[in-house]
XYZ file of C-alpha atoms in Angstrom:
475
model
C 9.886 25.983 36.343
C 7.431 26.741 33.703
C 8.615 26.422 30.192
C 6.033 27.078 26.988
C 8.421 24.866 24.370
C 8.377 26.585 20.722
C 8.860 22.962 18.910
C 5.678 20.782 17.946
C 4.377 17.765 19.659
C 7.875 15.380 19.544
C 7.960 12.880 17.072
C 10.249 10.606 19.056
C 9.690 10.149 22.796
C 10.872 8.347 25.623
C 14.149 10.934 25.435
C 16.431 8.970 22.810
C 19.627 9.457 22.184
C 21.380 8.514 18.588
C 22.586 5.567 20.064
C 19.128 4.105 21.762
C 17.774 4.657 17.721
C 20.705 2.243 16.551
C 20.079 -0.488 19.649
C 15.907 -0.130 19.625
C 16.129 -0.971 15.952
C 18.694 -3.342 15.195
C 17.540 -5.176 17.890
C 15.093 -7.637 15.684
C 17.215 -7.940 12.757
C 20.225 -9.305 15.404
C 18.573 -11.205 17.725
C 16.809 -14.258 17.630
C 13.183 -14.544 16.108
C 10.585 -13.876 18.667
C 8.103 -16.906 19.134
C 5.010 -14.248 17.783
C 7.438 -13.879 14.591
C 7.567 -17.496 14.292
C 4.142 -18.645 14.489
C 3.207 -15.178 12.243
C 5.526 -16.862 9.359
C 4.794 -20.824 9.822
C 1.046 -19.763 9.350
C 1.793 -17.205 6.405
C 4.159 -20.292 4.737
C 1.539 -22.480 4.907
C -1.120 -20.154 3.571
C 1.396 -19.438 0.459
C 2.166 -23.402 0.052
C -1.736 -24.052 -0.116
C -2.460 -20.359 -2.278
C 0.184 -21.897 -4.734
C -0.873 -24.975 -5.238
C -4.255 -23.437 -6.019
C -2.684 -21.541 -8.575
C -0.713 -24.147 -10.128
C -4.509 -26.359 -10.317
C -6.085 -23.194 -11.893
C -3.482 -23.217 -14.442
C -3.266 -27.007 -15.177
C -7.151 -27.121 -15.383
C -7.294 -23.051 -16.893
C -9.841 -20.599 -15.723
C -12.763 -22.330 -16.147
C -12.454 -23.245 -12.718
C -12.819 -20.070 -11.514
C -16.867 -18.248 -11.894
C -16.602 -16.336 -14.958
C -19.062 -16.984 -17.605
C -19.781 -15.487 -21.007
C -21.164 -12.261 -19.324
C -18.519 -11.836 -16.239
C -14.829 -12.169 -17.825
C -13.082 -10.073 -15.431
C -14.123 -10.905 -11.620
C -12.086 -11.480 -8.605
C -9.021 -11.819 -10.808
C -9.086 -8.153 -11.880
C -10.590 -6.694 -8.500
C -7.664 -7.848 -7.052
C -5.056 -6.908 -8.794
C -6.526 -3.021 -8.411
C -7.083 -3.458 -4.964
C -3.268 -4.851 -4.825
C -1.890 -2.039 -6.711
C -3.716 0.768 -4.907
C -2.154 -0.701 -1.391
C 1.204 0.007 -2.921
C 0.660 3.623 -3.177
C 0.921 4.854 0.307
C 4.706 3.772 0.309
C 5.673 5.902 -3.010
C 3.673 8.996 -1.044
C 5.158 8.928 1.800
C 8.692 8.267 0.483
C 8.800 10.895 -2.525
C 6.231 13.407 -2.139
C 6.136 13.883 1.803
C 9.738 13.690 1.850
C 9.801 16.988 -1.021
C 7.061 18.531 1.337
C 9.778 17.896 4.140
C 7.511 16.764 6.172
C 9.448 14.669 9.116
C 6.693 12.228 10.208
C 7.308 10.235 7.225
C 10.541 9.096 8.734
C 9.815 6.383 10.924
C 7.309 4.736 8.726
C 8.452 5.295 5.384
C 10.480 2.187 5.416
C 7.411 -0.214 6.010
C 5.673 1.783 3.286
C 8.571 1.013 0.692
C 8.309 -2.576 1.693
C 4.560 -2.707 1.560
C 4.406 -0.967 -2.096
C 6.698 -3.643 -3.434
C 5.460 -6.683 -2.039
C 1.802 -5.408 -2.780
C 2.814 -4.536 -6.599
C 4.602 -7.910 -6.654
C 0.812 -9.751 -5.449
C -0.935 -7.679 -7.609
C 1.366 -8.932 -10.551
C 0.579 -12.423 -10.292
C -3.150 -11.467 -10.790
C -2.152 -10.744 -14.312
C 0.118 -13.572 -14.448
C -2.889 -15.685 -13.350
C -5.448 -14.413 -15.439
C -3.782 -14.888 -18.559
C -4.365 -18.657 -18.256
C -0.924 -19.289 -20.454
C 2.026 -17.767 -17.452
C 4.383 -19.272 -20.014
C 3.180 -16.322 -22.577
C 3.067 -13.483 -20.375
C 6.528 -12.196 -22.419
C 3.586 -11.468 -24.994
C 2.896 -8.608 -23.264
C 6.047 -6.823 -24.417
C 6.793 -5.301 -27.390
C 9.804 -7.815 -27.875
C 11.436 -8.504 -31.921
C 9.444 -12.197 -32.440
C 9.023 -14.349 -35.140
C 5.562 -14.612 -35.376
C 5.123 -12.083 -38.353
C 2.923 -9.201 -37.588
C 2.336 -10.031 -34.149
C 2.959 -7.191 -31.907
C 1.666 -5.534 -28.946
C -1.087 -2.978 -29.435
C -0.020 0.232 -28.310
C -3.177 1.860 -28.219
C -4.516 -0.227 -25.717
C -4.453 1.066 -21.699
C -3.076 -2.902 -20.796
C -0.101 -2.618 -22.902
C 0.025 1.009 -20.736
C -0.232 -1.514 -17.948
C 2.606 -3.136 -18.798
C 5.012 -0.480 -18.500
C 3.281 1.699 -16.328
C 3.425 -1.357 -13.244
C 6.558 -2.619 -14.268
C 8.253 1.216 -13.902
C 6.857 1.680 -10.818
C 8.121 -1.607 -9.197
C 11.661 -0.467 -10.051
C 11.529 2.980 -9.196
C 10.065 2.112 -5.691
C 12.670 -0.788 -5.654
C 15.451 1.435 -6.253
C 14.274 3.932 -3.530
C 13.994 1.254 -1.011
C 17.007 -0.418 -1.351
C 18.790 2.737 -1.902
C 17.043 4.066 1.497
C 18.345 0.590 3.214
C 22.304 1.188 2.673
C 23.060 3.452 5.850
C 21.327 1.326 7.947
C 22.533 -2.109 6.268
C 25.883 -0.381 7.161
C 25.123 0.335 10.524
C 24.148 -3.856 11.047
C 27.607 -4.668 9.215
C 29.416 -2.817 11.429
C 27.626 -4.136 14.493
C 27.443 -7.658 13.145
C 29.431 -10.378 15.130
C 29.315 -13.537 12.494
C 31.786 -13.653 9.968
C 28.557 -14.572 7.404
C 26.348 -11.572 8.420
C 29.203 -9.153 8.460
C 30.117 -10.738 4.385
C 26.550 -10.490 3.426
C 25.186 -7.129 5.456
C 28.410 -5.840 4.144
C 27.834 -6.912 0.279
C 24.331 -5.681 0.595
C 25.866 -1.684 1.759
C 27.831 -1.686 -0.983
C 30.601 -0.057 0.496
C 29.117 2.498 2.669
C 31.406 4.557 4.436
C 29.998 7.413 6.031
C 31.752 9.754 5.014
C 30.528 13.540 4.374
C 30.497 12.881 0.405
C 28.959 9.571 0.728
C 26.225 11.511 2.879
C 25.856 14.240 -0.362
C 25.265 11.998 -3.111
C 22.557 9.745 -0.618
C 20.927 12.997 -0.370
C 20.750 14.104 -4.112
C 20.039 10.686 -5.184
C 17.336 10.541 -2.751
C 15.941 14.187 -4.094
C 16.227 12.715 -7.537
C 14.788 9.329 -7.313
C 11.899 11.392 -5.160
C 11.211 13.706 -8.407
C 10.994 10.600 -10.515
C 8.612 9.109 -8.309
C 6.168 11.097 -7.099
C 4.427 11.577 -10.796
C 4.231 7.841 -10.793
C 1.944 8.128 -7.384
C -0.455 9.924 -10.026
C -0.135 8.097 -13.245
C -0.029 3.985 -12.033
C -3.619 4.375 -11.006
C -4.243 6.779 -13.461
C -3.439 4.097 -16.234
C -4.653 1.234 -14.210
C -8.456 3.549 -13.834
C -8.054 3.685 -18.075
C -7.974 -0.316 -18.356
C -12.128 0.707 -17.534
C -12.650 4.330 -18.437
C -11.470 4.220 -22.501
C -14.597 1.149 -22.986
C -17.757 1.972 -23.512
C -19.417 -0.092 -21.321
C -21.753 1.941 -19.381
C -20.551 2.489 -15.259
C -17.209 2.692 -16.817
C -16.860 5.284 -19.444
C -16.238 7.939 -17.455
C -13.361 10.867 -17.643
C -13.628 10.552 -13.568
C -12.059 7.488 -13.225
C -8.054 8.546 -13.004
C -8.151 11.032 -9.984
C -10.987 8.596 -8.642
C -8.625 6.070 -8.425
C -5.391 7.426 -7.311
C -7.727 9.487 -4.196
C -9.299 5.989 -3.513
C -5.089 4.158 -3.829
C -4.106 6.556 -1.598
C -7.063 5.590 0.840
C -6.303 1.737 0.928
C -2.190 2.440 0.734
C -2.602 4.202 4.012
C -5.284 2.097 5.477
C -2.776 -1.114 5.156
C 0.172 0.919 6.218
C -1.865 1.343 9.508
C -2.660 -1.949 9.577
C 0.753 -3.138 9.483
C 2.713 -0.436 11.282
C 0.380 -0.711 14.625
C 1.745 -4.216 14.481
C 4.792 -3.604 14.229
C 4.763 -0.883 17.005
C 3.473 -3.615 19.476
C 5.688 -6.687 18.554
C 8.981 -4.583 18.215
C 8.559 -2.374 21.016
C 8.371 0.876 18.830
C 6.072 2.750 20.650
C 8.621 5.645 21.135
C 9.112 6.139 17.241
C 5.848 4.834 15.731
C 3.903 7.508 18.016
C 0.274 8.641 18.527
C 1.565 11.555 16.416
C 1.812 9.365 13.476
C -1.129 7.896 13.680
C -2.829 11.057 13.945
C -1.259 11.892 10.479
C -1.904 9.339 8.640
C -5.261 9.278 10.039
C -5.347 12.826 8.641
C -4.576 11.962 5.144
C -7.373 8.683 5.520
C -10.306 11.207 6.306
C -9.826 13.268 3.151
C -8.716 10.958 0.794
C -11.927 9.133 1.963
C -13.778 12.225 1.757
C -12.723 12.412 -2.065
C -13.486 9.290 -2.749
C -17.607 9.741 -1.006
C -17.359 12.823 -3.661
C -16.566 10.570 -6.831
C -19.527 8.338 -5.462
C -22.124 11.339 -5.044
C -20.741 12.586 -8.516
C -20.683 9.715 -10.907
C -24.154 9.415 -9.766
C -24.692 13.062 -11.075
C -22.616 12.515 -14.299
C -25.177 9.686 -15.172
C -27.969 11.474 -14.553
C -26.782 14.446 -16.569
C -25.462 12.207 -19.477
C -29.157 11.741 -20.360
C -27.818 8.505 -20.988
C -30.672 5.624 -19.873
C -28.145 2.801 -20.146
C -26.071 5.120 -17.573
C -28.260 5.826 -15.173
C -30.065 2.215 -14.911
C -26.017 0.974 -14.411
C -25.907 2.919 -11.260
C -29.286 2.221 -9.945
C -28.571 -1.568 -10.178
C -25.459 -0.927 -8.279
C -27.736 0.343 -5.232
C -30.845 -1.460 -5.789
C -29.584 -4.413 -7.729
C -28.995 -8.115 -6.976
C -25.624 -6.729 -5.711
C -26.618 -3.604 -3.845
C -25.306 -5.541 -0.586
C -21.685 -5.495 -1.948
C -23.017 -1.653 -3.202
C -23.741 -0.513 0.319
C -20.700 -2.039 2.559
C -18.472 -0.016 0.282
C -20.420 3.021 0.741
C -20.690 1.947 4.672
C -16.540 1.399 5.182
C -15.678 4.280 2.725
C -17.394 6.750 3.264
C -19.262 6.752 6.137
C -16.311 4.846 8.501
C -13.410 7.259 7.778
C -15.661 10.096 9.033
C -15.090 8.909 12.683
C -11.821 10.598 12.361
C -13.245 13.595 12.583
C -13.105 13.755 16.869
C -9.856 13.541 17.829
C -10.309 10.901 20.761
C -10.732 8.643 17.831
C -7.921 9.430 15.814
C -5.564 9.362 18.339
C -6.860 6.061 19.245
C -4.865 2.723 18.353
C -7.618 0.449 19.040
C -10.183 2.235 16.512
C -7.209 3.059 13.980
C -6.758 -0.649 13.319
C -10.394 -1.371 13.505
C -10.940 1.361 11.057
C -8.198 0.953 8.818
C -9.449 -2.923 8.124
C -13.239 -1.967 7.199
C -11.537 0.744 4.952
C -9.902 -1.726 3.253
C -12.226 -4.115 2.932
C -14.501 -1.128 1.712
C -12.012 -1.029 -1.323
C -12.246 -4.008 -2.092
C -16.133 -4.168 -2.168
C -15.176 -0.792 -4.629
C -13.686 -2.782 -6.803
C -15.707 -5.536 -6.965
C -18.854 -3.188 -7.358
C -16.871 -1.400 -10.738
C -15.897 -4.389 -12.180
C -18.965 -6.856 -11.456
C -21.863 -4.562 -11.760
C -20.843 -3.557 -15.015
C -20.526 -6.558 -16.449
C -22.901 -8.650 -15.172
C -25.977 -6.569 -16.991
C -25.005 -5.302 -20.183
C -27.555 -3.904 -23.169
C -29.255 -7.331 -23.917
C -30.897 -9.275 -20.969
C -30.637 -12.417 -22.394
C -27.151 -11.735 -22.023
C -27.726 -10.905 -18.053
C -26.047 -13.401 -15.299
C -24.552 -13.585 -12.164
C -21.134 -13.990 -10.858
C -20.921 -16.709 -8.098
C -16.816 -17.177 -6.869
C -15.702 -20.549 -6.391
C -12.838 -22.375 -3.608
C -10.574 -21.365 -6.690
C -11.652 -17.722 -7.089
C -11.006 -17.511 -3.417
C -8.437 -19.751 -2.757
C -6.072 -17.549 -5.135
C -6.972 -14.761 -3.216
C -5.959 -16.307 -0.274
C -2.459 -16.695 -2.205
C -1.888 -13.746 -2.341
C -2.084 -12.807 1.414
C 0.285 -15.367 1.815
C 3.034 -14.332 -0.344
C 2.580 -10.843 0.888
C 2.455 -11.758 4.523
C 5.250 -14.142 4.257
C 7.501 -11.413 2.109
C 6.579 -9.097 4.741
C 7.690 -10.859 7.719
C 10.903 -11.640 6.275
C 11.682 -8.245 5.921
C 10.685 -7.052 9.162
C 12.954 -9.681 10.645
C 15.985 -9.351 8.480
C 15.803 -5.839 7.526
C 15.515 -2.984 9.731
C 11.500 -1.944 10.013
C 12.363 1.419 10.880
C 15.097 3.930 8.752
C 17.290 4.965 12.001
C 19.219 7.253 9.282
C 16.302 9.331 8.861
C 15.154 9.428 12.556
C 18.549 10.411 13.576
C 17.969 13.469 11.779
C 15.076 14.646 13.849
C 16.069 13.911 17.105
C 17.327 17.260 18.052
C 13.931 18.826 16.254
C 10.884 16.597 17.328
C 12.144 14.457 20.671
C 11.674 14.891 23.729
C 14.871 15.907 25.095
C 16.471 18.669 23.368
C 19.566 20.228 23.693
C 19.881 23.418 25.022
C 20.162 25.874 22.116
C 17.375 24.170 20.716
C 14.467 24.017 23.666
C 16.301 26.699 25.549
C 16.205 24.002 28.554
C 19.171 22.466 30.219
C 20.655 19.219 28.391
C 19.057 16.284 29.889
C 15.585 18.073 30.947
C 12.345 16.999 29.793
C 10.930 19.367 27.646
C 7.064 19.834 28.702
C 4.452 18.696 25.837
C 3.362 21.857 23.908
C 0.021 20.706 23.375
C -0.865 21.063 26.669
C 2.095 23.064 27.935
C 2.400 21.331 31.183
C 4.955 22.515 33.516
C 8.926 20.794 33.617
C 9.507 18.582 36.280
């Protein structure tokens, strides 16, 4: 029988039913840890054991140790904590906005996104935490009653925006998470067979029981707390780009930095989610609900966010040429022709010219080169980073003033900190936690799988519904 299907390529294959979603998925959080899982987190431990005892060393012997100088006062410490932050905005996009654009991809990845943006914001806190030199201080920061007389945070300043800017957006996304986690936390209580997971699974749903009312305020709180968050996705970065754009030094005064920056978050946010969620598809055995479909999408958003960003490139290039501006226009030709034009060109190589391969559809359908591609894109960022930051600095109106910024086992080491703790926060929740929100992939299964009931594919229950792309006959 021929059948030409009305629905769109199925989101969930492998014909599922509601209870295949509940076993497929609960399956890692109740069984035992796989031997990949365990060698993933010994290696990620000791990573964060050595990372923290770098940290601990940089703060016992202060930042001297790391290779700033008189010229360079914001290096690696900086570039990573806005190449941290912009990782952690796929999750808020794909959980708020996509979800008011009702777009039903989102659903089996959103949960690693949440994940991702909060361990990600959490690593790119302890940049500023480390930077500071004086952790026991960092309370400075707020605008708290003290008696130190007329000492008091500057309100004027884009890091006090910082403060609150980072610090609202960790709790909003935390909230969304969590909140996002009860119906399935519920689902492990009730399918929990130790007296201890049922007590704690149980404490952590908060009493959820299912019900249709329960079901209506999970909805409007997730409408509300998706209207709260999605101007965040814009104005984090956008503050975080003003920490550079509201100085006068020249390669940063520029009015183009806050959509530069959230385009360019967006690109590295969905880069890592790749990065992470092809993992997960492999190790867990996902395949049917992380599909090619997804990959496709996100690849989607990765070529034009990357696009963008090649545009802010081409265009602060313009801007310094039309400033008139001498000290503007020798900033960017010592970012392409300078002592660090290498660093100049690998971001221009992984973020502009990389994403374009997404552009044939053999490619962005492809696993292999998703991964591949997704890591030079985000090492691309982080080259953008360093480029803004270093480049900057490193010549500024006097050249006696001129040096160069050379990073030492400490500069990297605390790097390497940070991919611990977000690698080893990471792995614990894809083993405790379910990866995957079966709540939210429950409600697409009669819309985008496979096997659809009859009123909806207008084929007999239990038939395989041909693939519309290629409308291939019903066996």
């Amino acid at each position: 029988m021929h059948v030409t299907s009305s629905v769109r390529t199925p989101l969930v294959t492998g014909g599922k039913t509601y209870a295949d979603v509940t076993e497929d998925v609960s399956r890692q959080v109740e069984g035992r840890p796989t031997r990949e899982w365990t060698i993933a987190f010994a290696i990620s431990v000791v990573v964060l054991i050595y990372g923290t005892a770098c940290v601990f060393w940089t703060w016992w012997e202060g930042l001297g140790v790391w290779g700033l100088n008189k010229t360079i006062g914001w290096a690696w410490d900086i570039t990573n904590f806005v190449w941290w932050v912009g990782i952690g905005h796929a999750g808020t996009l794909i959980s708020a906005i996509l979800l008011l654009f009702r777009q039903k991809w989102r659903t089996a990845v959103n949960r690693a996104a949440e994940a991702m943006t909060i361990f990600a914001v959490i690593c790119a806190a302890s940049f500023i935490v480390m930077h500071m030199g004086r952790p026991w201080l960092a309370y400075w920061a707020l605008p708290l009653p003290n008696t130190f007389g007329s000492l008091w945070v500057n309100f004027k300043s884009p890091l006090v925006w910082d403060v609150f800017a980072i610090s609202t957006y960790f709790t909003v996304s935390l909230v969304f998470w969590y909140m996002g986690l009860i119906p399935d936390l519920a689902t492990i209580r009730d399918r929990a067979r130790s007296k201890v997971s049922r007590y704690i699974y149980g404490a952590l749903s908060m009493g959820w029981n299912g019900s249709a009312k329960t079901w209506a305020r999970y909805e409007y709180m997730s409408l509300i707390l998706a209207g709260l968050s999605t101007p965040l996705v814009l104005s984090v970065h956008t503050i975080v780009s003003f920490d550079f754009a509201t100085s006068v030094i020249p390669g940063w005064h520029t009015t183009i930095f806050p959509p530069y920056f959230v385009a360019g978050a967006i690109f590295s946010g969905f880069a890592m989610v790749q990065n992470l969620m092809l993992i997960i598809r492999v190790v867990f055995r996902l395949e049917d609900y992380i599909t090619v479909e997804h990959i496709e999408s996100m690849n989607k958003v990765i070529t034009l966010t990357g696009s963008i960003v090649g545009i802010a490139y081409l265009t602060e290039f313009f801007i310094a040429w039309y400033s008139g501006v001498e000290f503007e226009t020798y900033a960017f030709i010592n970012r392409a022709t300078g002592p660090y034009w290498w660093a100049y060109w690998a971001m221009m190589t992984c973020n502009v010219i990389s994403p374009q391969l997404f552009w044939s559809r053999t490619i962005r359908r492809s696993v292999i080169w998703t991964f591949v591609l997704s890591v030079v894109v985000n090492i691309g960022m982080w080259f953008e980073r360093f480029v803004i930051i270093v480049t900057s600095l490193h010549r500024d109106y006097l050249p006696s003033s001129w040096a160069m910024f050379h990073p030492t086992l400490f500069d990297i080491s605390d790097y390497i900190f940070s991919f611990g703790l977000f690698f080893t926060l990471f792995l614990l929740f894809s083993k405790f936690l379910p990866v995957v929100n079966m709540a939210e992939v429950k409600t697409i299964i009669k819309s985008s799988s496979e096997k659809l009931p009859k009123s909806v594919s207008g084929v007999a229950k239990g038939e395989r519904v041909a693939n519309p792309t290629f409308n291939k006959d019903v066996e």
